[in-house]
């Protein structure tokens, strides 16, 4: 079976020789090609080449097309990204500097015509051509309720979200949701089949369950309404969200859940059951200091809890660049070994 077929089997509960094994290395590509991060992210060909090379080397199932989260801010007018050769690119120019800027914010009529979109399109077209028929292609979407954090900064967004003015907050959320709908449609048109829907505000770790039900959930429904939830993965960063799994099924019909390492994986598996896919996630920050043996032991623990009954995938969060290569190799190898089903 191809990796894409194995993923489909895990989603549906069909027989397969093993669980799917994902590994997320979006920030490692520049080092893989031996070039500065700013140069690496300037061309989609570089991103695709590096991701294909790393997938061949480590052997995991998925392929990433994510450039950096700030790319969405660039599509909305951000003029400066701070690139670092040993970490994640960050927004250095907030699009929204004061509340008056929210009224001025314009969502492009077609984001695919923005210059910042071209590298995304180029990389996805290459990945689709090279491995689209056999491997899951992962892309990243920031939910409308989280996108303002990279447009104005988390502190200002939390203040607006919680304290208002609420008409201004809702105007911003409407614009962000319009953007989100466009981005999802554009990525699907380019062949992605795994959409990592990043929604930290969908976790009770960030806001209360009442706020999730009354504020966050309606906007997430709007984000996903045009194209539905097929291929969407509910992802709250590394924040736990077991308490809202049933709500996500009922309200959003999202079937794949990226479970936080801080959450009880056994509880999550019980809650999800055979309704969808439980993604068991290793704490890859701890992998910076673990030995290969410690990494293998943690993979074994997670996989043996999750794989019983199928409907399970093993993966990581966003692998820090400081994690030793030996630990990445140990993680992937152990997931294949302990993830055998037949």
Short mmCIF file of C-alpha atoms in Angstrom, two decimals:
data_model
loop_
_atom_site.label_atom_id
_atom_site.label_comp_id
_atom_site.label_asym_id
_atom_site.label_seq_id
_atom_site.Cartn_x
_atom_site.Cartn_y
_atom_site.Cartn_z
CA UNK A 1 0.00 0.00 0.00
CA UNK A 2 1.12 3.55 -0.67
CA UNK A 3 1.38 6.02 2.23
CA UNK A 4 -1.73 7.77 0.92
CA UNK A 5 -3.64 4.47 0.94
CA UNK A 6 -2.40 3.73 4.47
CA UNK A 7 -3.67 7.13 5.63
CA UNK A 8 -7.05 6.48 4.03
CA UNK A 9 -7.20 3.07 5.72
CA UNK A 10 -6.47 4.68 9.09
CA UNK A 11 -9.25 7.21 8.57
CA UNK A 12 -11.82 4.59 7.58
CA UNK A 13 -10.67 1.72 9.78
CA UNK A 14 -9.82 -0.50 6.83
CA UNK A 15 -7.05 -3.14 7.07
CA UNK A 16 -3.48 -1.88 6.59
CA UNK A 17 -0.01 -3.27 7.38
CA UNK A 18 0.83 -0.36 9.72
CA UNK A 19 -0.23 3.01 11.04
CA UNK A 20 0.61 6.21 9.11
CA UNK A 21 3.84 7.85 10.29
CA UNK A 22 4.11 11.61 9.86
CA UNK A 23 7.11 13.86 10.52
CA UNK A 24 6.96 17.63 10.28
CA UNK A 25 10.21 19.40 9.39
CA UNK A 26 9.08 22.72 7.87
CA UNK A 27 12.00 24.73 9.26
CA UNK A 28 14.80 22.32 8.31
CA UNK A 29 14.78 22.87 4.56
CA UNK A 30 17.29 25.71 4.37
CA UNK A 31 19.84 23.68 6.30
CA UNK A 32 19.11 20.69 4.07
CA UNK A 33 20.04 22.72 0.99
CA UNK A 34 22.86 24.64 2.69
CA UNK A 35 21.46 28.10 2.06
CA UNK A 36 20.24 31.04 4.18
CA UNK A 37 16.61 30.84 5.25
CA UNK A 38 15.62 34.00 3.37
CA UNK A 39 16.99 32.59 0.12
CA UNK A 40 15.44 29.19 0.76
CA UNK A 41 11.93 30.54 1.24
CA UNK A 42 12.19 32.85 -1.77
CA UNK A 43 11.43 30.08 -4.26
CA UNK A 44 8.91 27.29 -4.15
CA UNK A 45 11.36 25.03 -5.98
CA UNK A 46 13.75 25.17 -3.04
CA UNK A 47 11.05 24.30 -0.52
CA UNK A 48 9.78 21.38 -2.61
CA UNK A 49 13.29 20.06 -3.24
CA UNK A 50 14.24 20.11 0.44
CA UNK A 51 11.01 18.50 1.60
CA UNK A 52 11.36 15.72 -0.99
CA UNK A 53 14.97 15.11 0.03
CA UNK A 54 14.13 14.88 3.74
CA UNK A 55 11.20 12.57 3.13
CA UNK A 56 13.44 10.24 1.13
CA UNK A 57 16.12 10.30 3.81
CA UNK A 58 13.92 9.64 6.83
CA UNK A 59 11.23 7.60 5.07
CA UNK A 60 8.10 9.02 6.74
CA UNK A 61 4.78 9.13 4.92
CA UNK A 62 3.83 12.78 4.49
CA UNK A 63 5.25 15.73 2.61
CA UNK A 64 5.02 19.35 3.79
CA UNK A 65 4.38 22.41 1.65
CA UNK A 66 4.29 24.94 4.52
CA UNK A 67 6.71 27.83 4.04
CA UNK A 68 6.13 29.80 7.26
CA UNK A 69 3.06 31.00 9.12
CA UNK A 70 3.92 34.63 8.39
CA UNK A 71 3.26 33.94 4.71
CA UNK A 72 -0.43 34.56 5.45
CA UNK A 73 0.44 37.96 6.90
CA UNK A 74 2.45 38.75 3.75
CA UNK A 75 -0.60 37.95 1.64
CA UNK A 76 -2.47 40.57 3.69
CA UNK A 77 0.15 43.31 3.44
CA UNK A 78 3.00 42.48 5.85
CA UNK A 79 6.15 44.08 4.46
CA UNK A 80 8.84 42.44 6.58
CA UNK A 81 9.57 38.91 7.76
CA UNK A 82 12.46 38.31 10.16
CA UNK A 83 14.37 35.26 8.93
CA UNK A 84 16.63 33.24 11.21
CA UNK A 85 18.91 30.43 10.11
CA UNK A 86 18.36 28.53 13.36
CA UNK A 87 14.64 28.98 13.88
CA UNK A 88 11.21 29.98 12.64
CA UNK A 89 10.64 33.07 10.45
CA UNK A 90 8.58 35.67 12.29
CA UNK A 91 6.43 38.64 11.35
CA UNK A 92 8.44 41.85 11.88
CA UNK A 93 5.84 44.27 10.51
CA UNK A 94 2.31 44.07 11.86
CA UNK A 95 -0.35 44.89 9.30
CA UNK A 96 -2.65 46.21 12.04
CA UNK A 97 -0.85 48.75 14.23
CA UNK A 98 -3.96 50.27 15.80
CA UNK A 99 -7.70 49.57 15.78
CA UNK A 100 -8.31 52.11 12.99
CA UNK A 101 -6.27 49.88 10.67
CA UNK A 102 -8.92 47.16 10.88
CA UNK A 103 -11.38 49.21 8.83
CA UNK A 104 -8.62 49.84 6.28
CA UNK A 105 -7.64 46.16 5.98
CA UNK A 106 -8.61 44.84 2.56
CA UNK A 107 -8.76 41.16 1.67
CA UNK A 108 -7.47 40.62 -1.89
CA UNK A 109 -10.16 39.62 -4.36
CA UNK A 110 -7.91 36.73 -5.40
CA UNK A 111 -5.00 35.84 -3.13
CA UNK A 112 -3.48 33.61 -5.82
CA UNK A 113 -2.61 36.76 -7.79
CA UNK A 114 -0.50 38.16 -4.94
CA UNK A 115 3.29 37.92 -5.48
CA UNK A 116 3.68 36.24 -2.07
CA UNK A 117 1.50 33.35 -3.26
CA UNK A 118 3.78 32.34 -6.13
CA UNK A 119 6.33 30.32 -4.08
CA UNK A 120 3.46 28.47 -2.38
CA UNK A 121 1.91 27.61 -5.73
CA UNK A 122 5.24 26.59 -7.27
CA UNK A 123 6.15 24.24 -4.41
CA UNK A 124 2.74 22.59 -4.34
CA UNK A 125 2.72 22.01 -8.08
CA UNK A 126 6.11 20.28 -7.86
CA UNK A 127 5.06 18.15 -4.88
CA UNK A 128 1.80 17.19 -6.55
CA UNK A 129 3.68 16.15 -9.68
CA UNK A 130 6.35 14.19 -7.81
CA UNK A 131 4.41 12.41 -5.06
CA UNK A 132 0.80 13.57 -5.16
CA UNK A 133 -0.50 10.19 -6.29
CA UNK A 134 1.21 8.27 -3.50
CA UNK A 135 1.85 10.51 -0.48
CA UNK A 136 -0.26 12.85 1.67
CA UNK A 137 0.56 16.50 0.95
CA UNK A 138 0.17 18.66 4.06
CA UNK A 139 -0.64 22.35 4.06
CA UNK A 140 -1.28 24.79 6.89
CA UNK A 141 -4.21 27.14 7.44
CA UNK A 142 -4.57 29.61 10.30
CA UNK A 143 -8.16 29.82 11.54
CA UNK A 144 -9.92 33.18 11.41
CA UNK A 145 -9.94 33.44 15.20
CA UNK A 146 -6.15 32.99 15.37
CA UNK A 147 -5.02 34.85 12.24
CA UNK A 148 -5.30 38.29 13.93
CA UNK A 149 -2.44 37.29 16.25
CA UNK A 150 0.01 37.49 13.33
CA UNK A 151 -1.61 40.64 11.98
CA UNK A 152 -1.53 42.71 15.19
CA UNK A 153 0.33 40.67 17.83
CA UNK A 154 -1.07 38.24 20.39
CA UNK A 155 -1.37 40.76 23.25
CA UNK A 156 -3.44 43.24 21.26
CA UNK A 157 -5.55 40.47 19.76
CA UNK A 158 -6.31 38.92 23.15
CA UNK A 159 -7.37 42.33 24.45
CA UNK A 160 -9.65 42.94 21.47
CA UNK A 161 -11.02 39.39 21.57
CA UNK A 162 -11.88 39.52 25.27
CA UNK A 163 -12.67 43.20 25.88
CA UNK A 164 -13.74 44.65 22.54
CA UNK A 165 -14.92 46.88 21.01
CA UNK A 166 -16.81 43.79 19.82
CA UNK A 167 -18.10 45.31 16.59
CA UNK A 168 -14.49 46.02 15.60
CA UNK A 169 -13.45 42.51 16.67
CA UNK A 170 -16.20 40.96 14.56
CA UNK A 171 -15.30 43.11 11.55
CA UNK A 172 -11.74 41.77 11.75
CA UNK A 173 -12.96 38.20 12.19
CA UNK A 174 -15.20 38.50 9.15
CA UNK A 175 -12.29 39.69 7.03
CA UNK A 176 -10.03 36.93 8.36
CA UNK A 177 -12.69 34.33 7.68
CA UNK A 178 -13.08 35.59 4.11
CA UNK A 179 -9.33 35.18 3.69
CA UNK A 180 -9.39 31.72 5.26
CA UNK A 181 -12.11 30.54 2.87
CA UNK A 182 -10.05 31.75 -0.09
CA UNK A 183 -6.86 30.14 1.14
CA UNK A 184 -8.46 26.75 1.76
CA UNK A 185 -9.99 26.74 -1.72
CA UNK A 186 -6.71 27.78 -3.35
CA UNK A 187 -4.69 25.10 -1.56
CA UNK A 188 -7.20 22.40 -2.42
CA UNK A 189 -7.11 23.48 -6.06
CA UNK A 190 -3.34 22.84 -6.01
CA UNK A 191 -3.80 19.26 -4.79
CA UNK A 192 -3.31 19.30 -1.05
CA UNK A 193 -5.21 16.56 0.77
CA UNK A 194 -4.26 17.23 4.42
CA UNK A 195 -5.18 20.69 5.71
CA UNK A 196 -3.70 21.44 9.13
CA UNK A 197 -6.30 23.86 10.53
CA UNK A 198 -4.46 25.80 13.22
CA UNK A 199 -6.86 27.02 15.86
CA UNK A 200 -5.29 27.59 19.30
CA UNK A 201 -8.37 29.61 20.22
CA UNK A 202 -10.28 26.36 19.79
CA UNK A 203 -8.56 24.97 22.90
CA UNK A 204 -9.84 25.55 26.45
CA UNK A 205 -6.19 26.19 27.31
CA UNK A 206 -6.51 29.63 25.66
CA UNK A 207 -10.13 30.65 26.21
CA UNK A 208 -13.09 29.26 28.12
CA UNK A 209 -15.36 26.56 26.75
CA UNK A 210 -18.21 29.08 26.78
CA UNK A 211 -16.17 31.45 24.60
CA UNK A 212 -15.32 28.57 22.26
CA UNK A 213 -18.99 27.66 21.94
CA UNK A 214 -20.31 31.21 21.56
CA UNK A 215 -17.52 33.05 19.70
CA UNK A 216 -14.89 30.74 18.23
CA UNK A 217 -17.04 27.90 16.93
CA UNK A 218 -19.36 30.02 14.75
CA UNK A 219 -16.37 31.61 13.01
CA UNK A 220 -14.70 28.24 12.47
CA UNK A 221 -17.93 26.94 10.94
CA UNK A 222 -17.87 29.92 8.59
CA UNK A 223 -14.22 29.28 7.67
CA UNK A 224 -14.98 25.72 6.61
CA UNK A 225 -18.46 26.17 5.17
CA UNK A 226 -17.68 26.54 1.44
CA UNK A 227 -15.51 23.43 1.01
CA UNK A 228 -16.44 21.35 4.04
CA UNK A 229 -14.16 19.53 6.47
CA UNK A 230 -12.79 16.76 4.23
CA UNK A 231 -9.05 16.36 4.86
CA UNK A 232 -9.04 18.96 7.64
CA UNK A 233 -7.02 18.26 10.81
CA UNK A 234 -8.04 20.03 14.03
CA UNK A 235 -4.81 21.45 15.46
CA UNK A 236 -4.45 23.74 18.47
CA UNK A 237 -0.69 24.13 18.35
CA UNK A 238 0.48 22.05 21.28
CA UNK A 239 -2.47 23.08 23.47
CA UNK A 240 -4.75 20.29 24.75
CA UNK A 241 -8.36 20.14 23.59
CA UNK A 242 -9.76 16.78 24.72
CA UNK A 243 -12.62 18.63 26.45
CA UNK A 244 -13.99 19.92 23.13
CA UNK A 245 -13.44 16.89 20.86
CA UNK A 246 -17.15 16.00 20.88
CA UNK A 247 -18.02 19.63 20.16
CA UNK A 248 -15.64 19.67 17.17
CA UNK A 249 -17.27 16.53 15.76
CA UNK A 250 -20.77 17.92 16.26
CA UNK A 251 -20.20 21.48 15.06
CA UNK A 252 -17.39 21.24 12.49
CA UNK A 253 -17.55 17.59 11.41
CA UNK A 254 -13.75 17.44 11.51
CA UNK A 255 -12.68 13.82 11.88
CA UNK A 256 -8.89 14.09 12.31
CA UNK A 257 -7.55 15.41 15.61
CA UNK A 258 -3.92 16.37 16.32
CA UNK A 259 -3.71 15.53 20.02
CA UNK A 260 -1.43 17.61 22.23
CA UNK A 261 1.43 15.84 24.04
CA UNK A 262 0.05 17.58 27.14
CA UNK A 263 -3.26 15.73 26.77
CA UNK A 264 -4.20 12.21 27.84
CA UNK A 265 -3.78 10.24 24.61
CA UNK A 266 -5.77 7.27 25.94
CA UNK A 267 -8.68 9.55 26.80
CA UNK A 268 -8.50 11.20 23.37
CA UNK A 269 -8.56 7.81 21.66
CA UNK A 270 -11.63 6.80 23.67
CA UNK A 271 -13.40 10.06 22.79
CA UNK A 272 -12.65 9.81 19.07
CA UNK A 273 -12.99 6.04 18.79
CA UNK A 274 -13.82 4.87 15.29
CA UNK A 275 -15.51 8.17 14.35
CA UNK A 276 -12.26 9.54 12.97
CA UNK A 277 -8.49 9.67 13.29
CA UNK A 278 -6.52 10.14 16.50
CA UNK A 279 -3.12 11.69 15.78
CA UNK A 280 -0.80 10.79 18.65
CA UNK A 281 1.94 13.40 18.96
CA UNK A 282 5.35 13.17 20.61
CA UNK A 283 6.68 16.14 22.57
CA UNK A 284 9.44 17.05 20.13
CA UNK A 285 10.71 19.90 22.32
CA UNK A 286 11.80 17.30 24.86
CA UNK A 287 13.55 15.45 22.03
CA UNK A 288 16.19 18.19 22.04
CA UNK A 289 17.66 16.69 25.21
CA UNK A 290 16.52 13.07 24.97
CA UNK A 291 18.73 10.23 23.85
CA UNK A 292 17.70 8.08 20.90
CA UNK A 293 16.68 5.37 23.38
CA UNK A 294 14.42 7.77 25.29
CA UNK A 295 12.87 8.88 22.02
CA UNK A 296 12.16 5.28 21.00
CA UNK A 297 10.60 4.52 24.38
CA UNK A 298 8.21 7.47 24.14
CA UNK A 299 7.23 6.53 20.59
CA UNK A 300 6.51 3.00 21.78
CA UNK A 301 4.34 4.29 24.64
CA UNK A 302 2.26 6.54 22.39
CA UNK A 303 1.84 4.02 19.59
CA UNK A 304 0.90 1.12 21.83
CA UNK A 305 -1.81 3.23 23.46
CA UNK A 306 -3.15 4.49 20.17
CA UNK A 307 -2.93 1.75 17.57
CA UNK A 308 -5.33 -0.72 19.18
CA UNK A 309 -8.50 -0.65 17.15
CA UNK A 310 -6.93 1.31 14.29
CA UNK A 311 -7.95 4.87 13.44
CA UNK A 312 -4.54 6.10 14.61
CA UNK A 313 -1.62 8.10 13.21
CA UNK A 314 1.72 8.90 14.82
CA UNK A 315 3.40 12.27 14.36
CA UNK A 316 5.17 15.21 15.96
CA UNK A 317 4.47 18.91 16.40
CA UNK A 318 6.89 21.21 14.59
CA UNK A 319 10.32 19.66 15.01
CA UNK A 320 12.77 22.17 16.58
CA UNK A 321 15.98 22.55 14.62
CA UNK A 322 17.96 21.76 17.78
CA UNK A 323 16.70 18.16 17.85
CA UNK A 324 19.61 15.82 16.97
CA UNK A 325 19.24 14.04 13.64
CA UNK A 326 19.74 10.71 15.44
CA UNK A 327 16.58 11.38 17.44
CA UNK A 328 14.55 12.14 14.32
CA UNK A 329 15.77 8.89 12.78
CA UNK A 330 15.00 7.01 16.00
CA UNK A 331 11.50 8.50 16.16
CA UNK A 332 10.57 7.53 12.62
CA UNK A 333 12.12 4.06 12.82
CA UNK A 334 10.38 3.31 16.13
CA UNK A 335 7.02 4.48 14.78
CA UNK A 336 7.32 2.08 11.86
CA UNK A 337 8.46 -0.75 14.12
CA UNK A 338 5.84 -0.39 16.85
CA UNK A 339 3.15 0.75 14.44
CA UNK A 340 2.92 -2.56 12.60
CA UNK A 341 -0.63 -3.88 12.44
CA UNK A 342 -0.14 -7.12 10.53
#
